[in-house]
Short mmCIF file of C-alpha atoms and ligand atoms in Angstrom, two decimals:
data_model
loop_
_atom_site.label_atom_id
_atom_site.label_comp_id
_atom_site.label_asym_id
_atom_site.label_seq_id
_atom_site.Cartn_x
_atom_site.Cartn_y
_atom_site.Cartn_z
CA MET A 1285 98.06 107.12 83.52
CA ALA A 1286 99.27 106.89 87.15
CA PRO A 1287 101.15 103.76 88.23
CA ALA A 1288 98.75 101.42 90.06
CA ASP A 1289 100.20 102.12 93.51
CA ARG A 1290 100.53 105.90 93.06
CA PRO A 1291 97.62 108.33 93.50
CA ASP A 1292 96.05 109.63 90.29
CA TRP A 1293 97.10 113.21 90.93
CA PHE A 1294 96.31 114.27 87.35
CA GLY A 1295 92.79 112.95 87.60
CA ARG A 1296 92.16 114.55 90.94
CA LEU A 1297 93.45 117.95 89.85
CA SER A 1298 91.49 117.73 86.60
CA ARG A 1299 88.22 116.90 88.35
CA VAL A 1300 88.54 119.88 90.67
CA GLY A 1301 89.61 122.15 87.79
CA GLY A 1302 86.66 120.88 85.78
CA GLU A 1303 84.18 122.02 88.43
CA LEU A 1304 85.19 125.63 88.39
CA ALA A 1305 83.39 126.91 85.33
CA ALA A 1306 79.98 125.85 86.68
CA ARG A 1307 80.71 127.96 89.73
CA SER A 1308 81.81 130.96 87.64
CA LEU A 1309 85.30 130.64 89.09
CA ASP A 1310 88.56 131.08 87.19
CA ALA A 1311 90.53 129.49 90.03
CA LEU A 1312 90.25 127.83 93.42
CA VAL A 1313 92.89 128.61 96.07
CA ILE A 1314 93.36 125.63 98.27
CA SER A 1315 94.61 126.21 101.81
CA ASN A 1316 93.45 122.99 103.60
CA PRO A 1317 96.70 121.00 104.11
CA THR A 1318 94.87 117.69 103.73
CA ASN A 1319 93.48 118.84 100.39
CA LEU A 1320 97.02 119.79 99.26
CA ARG A 1321 98.11 116.27 100.08
CA TYR A 1322 95.12 114.67 98.34
CA LEU A 1323 95.42 116.68 95.12
CA GLY A 1324 99.18 116.78 94.66
CA GLY A 1325 100.82 114.72 97.38
CA TYR A 1326 102.36 117.80 99.02
CA THR A 1327 102.89 117.43 102.82
CA GLY A 1328 105.01 120.46 103.72
CA SER A 1329 103.99 122.46 106.79
CA ALA A 1330 102.96 125.47 104.69
CA GLY A 1331 101.73 125.86 101.11
CA LEU A 1332 98.89 126.95 98.87
CA LEU A 1333 97.59 125.50 95.62
CA VAL A 1334 96.02 127.55 92.87
CA CYS A 1335 93.82 125.29 90.70
CA THR A 1336 92.50 126.47 87.37
CA PRO A 1337 90.74 124.39 84.69
CA SER A 1338 94.07 124.03 82.86
CA ARG A 1339 96.91 124.06 85.46
CA ALA A 1340 97.77 123.75 89.09
CA THR A 1341 100.38 126.00 90.79
CA LEU A 1342 101.81 125.03 94.12
CA ILE A 1343 103.08 127.96 96.19
CA VAL A 1344 105.80 126.99 98.66
CA ASP A 1345 108.57 128.75 100.56
CA GLY A 1346 112.27 128.22 100.45
CA ARG A 1347 112.16 125.35 102.94
CA TYR A 1348 110.35 123.18 100.45
CA SER A 1349 111.13 124.57 96.96
CA LEU A 1350 114.00 122.28 95.95
CA ALA A 1351 112.55 119.12 97.39
CA THR A 1352 109.18 119.91 95.81
CA ARG A 1353 110.66 120.48 92.32
CA HIS A 1354 112.60 117.23 92.50
CA ALA A 1355 109.58 115.28 93.73
CA ILE A 1356 107.38 116.64 90.91
CA ALA A 1357 110.06 115.81 88.32
CA ALA A 1358 110.29 112.27 89.71
CA GLY A 1359 106.48 111.81 89.69
CA ARG A 1360 106.34 111.55 93.48
CA LEU A 1361 104.13 114.66 93.57
CA GLY A 1362 101.38 115.62 91.14
CA PRO A 1363 101.86 117.61 87.92
CA MET A 1364 102.07 121.10 89.33
CA ASP A 1365 103.95 124.30 88.55
CA VAL A 1366 105.88 125.66 91.50
CA ALA A 1367 105.94 129.32 92.60
CA VAL A 1368 108.37 130.13 95.41
CA VAL A 1369 107.52 132.65 98.13
CA GLU A 1370 110.15 135.36 98.37
CA GLY A 1371 108.72 137.29 101.26
CA ARG A 1372 105.08 136.52 102.11
CA TYR A 1373 102.62 133.91 100.86
CA ASP A 1374 99.87 136.48 100.23
CA LEU A 1375 102.16 138.51 97.94
CA THR A 1376 103.18 135.47 95.89
CA LEU A 1377 99.54 134.38 95.69
CA GLY A 1378 98.64 137.83 94.38
CA SER A 1379 101.29 137.67 91.66
CA VAL A 1380 100.31 134.09 90.62
CA LEU A 1381 96.67 135.10 90.32
CA ALA A 1382 97.59 138.26 88.34
CA SER A 1383 99.94 136.41 85.99
CA GLN A 1384 97.22 133.86 85.24
CA GLU A 1385 94.65 136.65 84.69
CA VAL A 1386 92.34 135.25 87.36
CA GLY A 1387 89.29 137.52 87.81
CA SER A 1388 87.27 135.33 90.12
CA ALA A 1389 88.71 132.96 92.71
CA GLY A 1390 87.22 130.67 95.31
CA PHE A 1391 88.69 130.18 98.77
CA GLU A 1392 88.06 127.36 101.21
CA ALA A 1393 85.85 129.11 103.74
CA GLU A 1394 86.44 126.47 106.39
CA HIS A 1395 90.23 126.65 106.10
CA LEU A 1396 91.11 130.37 105.93
CA THR A 1397 91.35 132.79 108.85
CA VAL A 1398 89.75 136.24 108.56
CA ALA A 1399 93.24 137.81 108.93
CA LEU A 1400 94.65 135.81 106.00
CA PHE A 1401 91.63 136.53 103.84
CA ASP A 1402 92.11 140.27 104.52
CA ALA A 1403 95.71 139.92 103.40
CA TRP A 1404 94.76 137.99 100.24
CA LYS A 1405 92.21 140.71 99.31
CA LEU A 1406 94.87 143.39 99.63
CA ALA A 1407 97.43 141.34 97.67
CA ALA A 1408 95.01 140.56 94.81
CA PRO A 1409 93.00 143.71 94.35
CA GLY A 1410 91.68 142.69 90.90
CA VAL A 1411 90.13 139.42 92.16
CA THR A 1412 86.51 138.86 93.11
CA TRP A 1413 86.48 136.30 95.91
CA GLN A 1414 83.83 133.62 96.54
CA ALA A 1415 83.56 131.42 99.59
CA THR A 1416 83.45 127.72 98.70
CA TYR A 1417 82.61 124.77 100.92
CA ARG A 1418 83.94 121.22 100.71
CA ILE A 1419 84.70 121.12 96.97
CA VAL A 1420 87.75 118.92 97.38
CA GLU A 1421 86.31 117.15 100.42
CA SER A 1422 83.36 115.88 98.36
CA HIS A 1423 85.83 114.24 95.99
CA ARG A 1424 87.87 112.85 98.86
CA ALA A 1425 84.78 111.19 100.34
CA VAL A 1426 84.68 108.59 97.52
CA LYS A 1427 87.84 106.58 97.60
CA ASP A 1428 89.64 105.18 94.58
CA ALA A 1429 91.08 101.71 94.33
CA VAL A 1430 94.47 102.65 95.80
CA GLU A 1431 92.86 104.38 98.75
CA ILE A 1432 90.49 101.49 99.40
CA ALA A 1433 93.41 99.03 99.41
CA THR A 1434 95.20 101.20 102.00
CA LEU A 1435 92.12 101.60 104.18
CA ARG A 1436 91.44 97.88 103.92
CA ARG A 1437 95.01 97.09 105.12
CA ALA A 1438 94.66 99.67 107.92
CA ALA A 1439 91.41 98.00 109.07
CA THR A 1440 93.04 94.56 109.01
CA LEU A 1441 96.05 95.73 111.00
CA LEU A 1442 93.80 97.49 113.49
CA SER A 1443 91.80 94.30 113.91
CA ASP A 1444 95.08 92.54 114.64
CA VAL A 1445 95.66 95.04 117.43
CA ALA A 1446 92.19 94.40 118.80
CA ARG A 1447 92.92 90.67 118.89
CA LEU A 1448 95.78 91.45 121.27
CA LEU A 1449 93.43 93.11 123.81
CA PRO A 1450 92.91 89.97 125.95
CA GLY A 1451 96.67 90.12 126.72
CA ILE A 1452 96.62 93.87 127.38
CA VAL A 1453 93.51 94.62 129.48
CA ALA A 1454 93.73 93.44 133.06
CA ALA A 1455 92.49 94.39 136.51
CA GLY A 1456 95.04 96.45 138.37
CA ARG A 1457 96.54 98.09 135.28
CA THR A 1458 96.02 101.84 134.91
CA GLU A 1459 94.18 103.34 131.96
CA ARG A 1460 97.43 104.98 130.93
CA GLU A 1461 99.34 101.68 131.02
CA VAL A 1462 96.70 100.01 128.88
CA ALA A 1463 96.68 102.91 126.40
CA ARG A 1464 100.51 102.75 126.16
CA ALA A 1465 100.38 98.98 125.47
CA ILE A 1466 97.77 99.51 122.73
CA GLU A 1467 99.89 102.20 121.13
CA GLN A 1468 102.92 99.95 121.32
CA SER A 1469 100.93 97.31 119.41
CA ILE A 1470 99.77 99.94 116.88
CA ASP A 1471 103.46 100.60 116.23
CA THR A 1472 104.41 96.90 116.16
CA VAL A 1473 101.81 95.85 113.56
CA GLY A 1474 103.11 98.48 111.15
CA PHE A 1475 101.23 101.78 111.56
CA SER A 1476 103.37 104.95 111.29
CA ALA A 1477 101.53 106.54 114.20
CA PRO A 1478 98.33 106.42 116.26
CA ALA A 1479 95.52 108.24 114.42
CA PHE A 1480 94.58 109.99 117.70
CA PRO A 1481 95.45 109.66 121.39
CA THR A 1482 94.16 106.23 122.42
CA ILE A 1483 91.08 106.29 124.63
CA VAL A 1484 90.97 103.88 127.58
CA ALA A 1485 88.06 104.86 129.79
CA SER A 1486 87.15 102.61 132.72
CA GLY A 1487 84.36 102.54 135.27
CA PRO A 1488 82.90 106.04 135.76
CA ASN A 1489 85.23 107.39 133.09
CA SER A 1490 83.59 105.19 130.50
CA ALA A 1491 80.52 107.47 130.74
CA LEU A 1492 82.67 110.28 129.15
CA PRO A 1493 82.64 109.69 125.38
CA HIS A 1494 86.09 111.20 124.73
CA ALA A 1495 87.79 110.61 128.06
CA ARG A 1496 91.59 110.78 128.20
CA PRO A 1497 93.41 107.92 129.97
CA THR A 1498 94.17 108.54 133.63
CA ASP A 1499 96.06 106.78 136.40
CA ARG A 1500 92.86 105.04 137.52
CA ARG A 1501 93.37 101.28 137.89
CA LEU A 1502 90.90 98.92 136.20
CA GLN A 1503 88.85 97.13 138.81
CA ALA A 1504 86.10 94.52 139.09
CA GLY A 1505 82.77 95.79 137.84
CA ASP A 1506 84.24 98.22 135.32
CA LEU A 1507 83.10 98.66 131.78
CA VAL A 1508 86.14 99.72 129.72
CA VAL A 1509 85.95 101.61 126.46
CA LEU A 1510 88.98 100.97 124.22
CA ASP A 1511 89.03 103.33 121.21
CA PHE A 1512 92.18 103.45 119.06
CA GLY A 1513 93.37 104.11 115.53
CA GLY A 1514 96.42 103.99 113.35
CA VAL A 1515 97.78 105.89 110.35
CA LEU A 1516 98.97 103.78 107.38
CA ASP A 1517 100.45 105.52 104.35
CA GLY A 1518 98.60 108.64 105.48
CA TYR A 1519 95.20 106.93 105.87
CA CYS A 1520 93.40 106.38 109.19
CA GLY A 1521 91.81 103.32 110.68
CA ASP A 1522 89.54 103.66 113.72
CA LEU A 1523 88.12 100.96 116.02
CA THR A 1524 86.40 100.69 119.41
CA ARG A 1525 85.93 97.53 121.50
CA MET A 1526 84.54 97.01 124.98
CA ALA A 1527 85.89 95.12 127.93
CA ALA A 1528 84.39 94.23 131.31
CA ILE A 1529 86.49 93.57 134.40
CA GLU A 1530 85.14 90.39 135.99
CA GLN A 1531 81.40 90.79 136.56
CA VAL A 1532 79.58 93.97 135.54
CA SER A 1533 76.06 94.98 136.50
CA ALA A 1534 72.90 93.87 134.67
CA GLU A 1535 72.42 97.53 133.66
CA ALA A 1536 75.89 97.56 132.10
CA LEU A 1537 75.13 94.36 130.17
CA ALA A 1538 71.88 95.88 128.99
CA LEU A 1539 73.75 98.90 127.66
CA PHE A 1540 76.12 96.62 125.78
CA ALA A 1541 73.23 94.65 124.26
CA ALA A 1542 71.52 97.87 123.17
CA VAL A 1543 74.66 99.25 121.49
CA ARG A 1544 75.27 95.94 119.79
CA GLU A 1545 71.80 96.10 118.30
CA ALA A 1546 72.24 99.73 117.25
CA HIS A 1547 75.60 98.91 115.66
CA ALA A 1548 74.06 96.04 113.67
CA ALA A 1549 71.01 98.18 112.66
CA ALA A 1550 73.26 100.97 111.40
CA ILE A 1551 75.43 98.57 109.38
CA ALA A 1552 72.31 96.99 107.91
CA ALA A 1553 71.21 100.51 106.78
CA VAL A 1554 74.39 101.28 104.84
CA ARG A 1555 73.92 101.06 101.10
CA PRO A 1556 74.24 103.39 98.10
CA GLY A 1557 71.62 106.13 97.91
CA VAL A 1558 70.73 106.05 101.59
CA LEU A 1559 71.39 109.35 103.30
CA ALA A 1560 74.22 109.31 105.86
CA SER A 1561 71.73 110.81 108.34
CA ASP A 1562 69.40 107.86 107.79
CA VAL A 1563 72.13 105.49 109.00
CA ASP A 1564 72.30 107.59 112.13
CA ALA A 1565 68.51 107.44 112.45
CA ALA A 1566 68.67 103.60 112.29
CA ALA A 1567 71.09 103.48 115.22
CA ARG A 1568 69.04 106.03 117.15
CA LEU A 1569 65.82 104.10 116.61
CA ALA A 1570 67.40 100.88 117.93
CA LEU A 1571 68.70 102.68 121.03
CA SER A 1572 65.34 104.39 121.62
CA ALA A 1573 63.56 101.04 121.37
CA ARG A 1574 65.76 99.89 124.25
CA GLY A 1575 64.97 103.01 126.23
CA VAL A 1576 68.46 104.52 126.00
CA GLY A 1577 68.12 106.88 123.02
CA SER A 1578 68.76 109.93 125.18
CA ALA A 1579 72.14 108.46 126.26
CA PHE A 1580 73.49 108.48 122.67
CA LEU A 1581 75.58 111.63 122.85
CA HIS A 1582 77.23 111.82 119.41
CA GLY A 1583 76.72 110.87 115.76
CA THR A 1584 76.80 107.31 114.47
CA GLY A 1585 79.97 107.72 112.43
CA HIS A 1586 82.20 109.65 110.10
CA GLY A 1587 84.11 109.23 106.86
CA LEU A 1588 87.65 107.94 107.17
CA GLY A 1589 90.58 108.79 104.96
CA LEU A 1590 93.51 111.13 105.09
CA ASP A 1591 91.72 112.76 107.97
CA LEU A 1592 90.30 110.79 110.89
CA HIS A 1593 87.03 112.67 110.61
CA GLU A 1594 85.92 113.56 107.08
CA ALA A 1595 82.86 113.38 104.87
CA PRO A 1596 80.31 111.87 105.03
CA ARG A 1597 78.99 112.76 108.51
CA LEU A 1598 76.65 110.09 109.80
CA GLY A 1599 74.81 112.28 112.24
CA ARG A 1600 71.46 113.97 112.76
CA PRO A 1601 69.88 115.48 109.60
CA ASP A 1602 71.40 118.81 108.63
CA ALA A 1603 69.85 120.81 105.75
CA ASP A 1604 73.34 122.09 104.80
CA ARG A 1605 74.78 118.56 104.54
CA VAL A 1606 72.61 116.15 102.65
CA GLU A 1607 74.99 113.29 101.88
CA PRO A 1608 73.73 110.20 100.05
CA LEU A 1609 76.09 107.23 100.44
CA ILE A 1610 78.11 106.36 97.33
CA PRO A 1611 80.06 103.15 96.62
CA GLY A 1612 83.68 103.78 97.58
CA MET A 1613 82.90 105.80 100.70
CA VAL A 1614 84.60 104.43 103.84
CA CYS A 1615 83.13 105.37 107.19
CA THR A 1616 82.89 104.35 110.79
CA ILE A 1617 79.82 103.00 112.51
CA GLU A 1618 80.17 103.81 116.19
CA PRO A 1619 77.01 104.15 118.23
CA GLY A 1620 77.50 104.61 121.96
CA VAL A 1621 75.57 105.26 125.13
CA TYR A 1622 76.85 106.98 128.25
CA VAL A 1623 75.04 106.76 131.57
CA GLU A 1624 76.39 108.37 134.72
CA GLY A 1625 76.56 105.76 137.45
CA THR A 1626 76.43 102.77 135.09
CA GLY A 1627 79.14 103.64 132.56
CA GLY A 1628 79.45 103.90 128.81
CA VAL A 1629 79.51 101.50 125.85
CA ARG A 1630 80.68 102.15 122.31
CA LEU A 1631 81.35 99.75 119.43
CA GLU A 1632 83.11 101.00 116.33
CA ASP A 1633 83.90 99.41 112.98
CA ASP A 1634 85.08 100.68 109.64
CA VAL A 1635 82.88 99.94 106.60
CA LEU A 1636 83.18 100.33 102.85
CA VAL A 1637 80.05 101.30 100.93
CA THR A 1638 79.69 98.79 98.05
CA ALA A 1639 77.25 98.57 95.12
CA GLY A 1640 75.20 96.04 97.06
CA GLY A 1641 75.38 97.50 100.59
CA CYS A 1642 78.54 97.52 102.61
CA GLU A 1643 81.59 95.49 103.54
CA VAL A 1644 82.79 95.61 107.15
CA LEU A 1645 86.55 96.07 106.93
CA THR A 1646 87.37 95.56 110.61
CA ASP A 1647 86.81 91.96 111.64
CA ALA A 1648 87.98 91.68 115.26
CA PRO A 1649 85.48 90.02 117.67
CA ARG A 1650 82.83 92.39 118.92
CA ASP A 1651 81.79 90.44 122.02
CA LEU A 1652 82.26 92.03 125.42
CA LEU A 1653 85.77 91.02 126.44
CA VAL A 1654 85.49 89.78 130.01
CA VAL A 1655 88.81 89.62 131.84
N1 LIG B 3029 88.09 108.53 118.88
C1 LIG B 3029 87.74 109.22 117.73
C2 LIG B 3029 86.64 108.60 117.01
O1 LIG B 3029 86.30 107.45 117.20
O2 LIG B 3029 86.02 109.25 116.17
MN1 MN B 3030 85.57 107.22 115.05
MN1 MN B 3031 87.38 105.71 117.39
#
């Protein structure tokens, strides 16, 4: 049994290994770095993991072999055998698969280049390969107690940063200055890094959903989108709040009111069994009722975890991704509208799917911050 504050590597590896027989696979070769971290705690810049129903073999090169062996022995990494690359990863992979008599292996189709796949086929001529999609990611989507505790702390700290915004956002400051001050606060409250480059988008720039901060100075009449995140023990928090510089137009206030309604409608729709795409539909319906549905230019949210964007995807229905919500999922709710000439509005919170619905983890005030 894993210590309470340490990930349950054994359980994670066993659950993935236990899925292989039903897919007629002897092994799954994992190349997505985030999946390596999730399954075994490995964070080196290169590595592969061969998972079978009975064992896991981490393939690393000389830069990481000693540190990896020590970390496994100390329980800081999962229970994995280690194979060390002598020349090339593909050749070591071929010999690991041959020595374990693997006849059929899955690869992560979304995390392998065509060139590497060609090399793997040559290095493992006896293996029949099968493309797999999101096997580990579907496990990652439902967080365990240790992960939820970390995400909860990240959301609390990020809310603390949001509460500092009244002292950060001011007319005359540039977007870049505001973004720098937010990132300074992200550091000060205890995050190891921003989860992504902070977005501060003012006036006309607010109509660009993923604008980068510029040297534009905030001025009266601006809507300002403030979207920022932090990484805590590897896990991401993600939050968006809105400011207005002095008085904004009636159209801008109407956009804010519409997004606030859509945000509330989406949160009200979150509960186990509901499709992730239905939460998106709830936000879209609320915006359409206010006449701004066509200005909603992205999905309603995304799963949060070791990656900033992970399963589930709260977007338009997609026959290839039917994702019912499950207790333990943590995702963002972030409807937004973007209107050239008026500006943009987005509100974003992080929520945990619970047995009875959802718990909003980020608790900073959502009102338009007028400065
Ligand atoms: N800024 C990235 C996101 O909110 O998803
Ligand atoms: Mn987000
Ligand atoms: Mn965000």
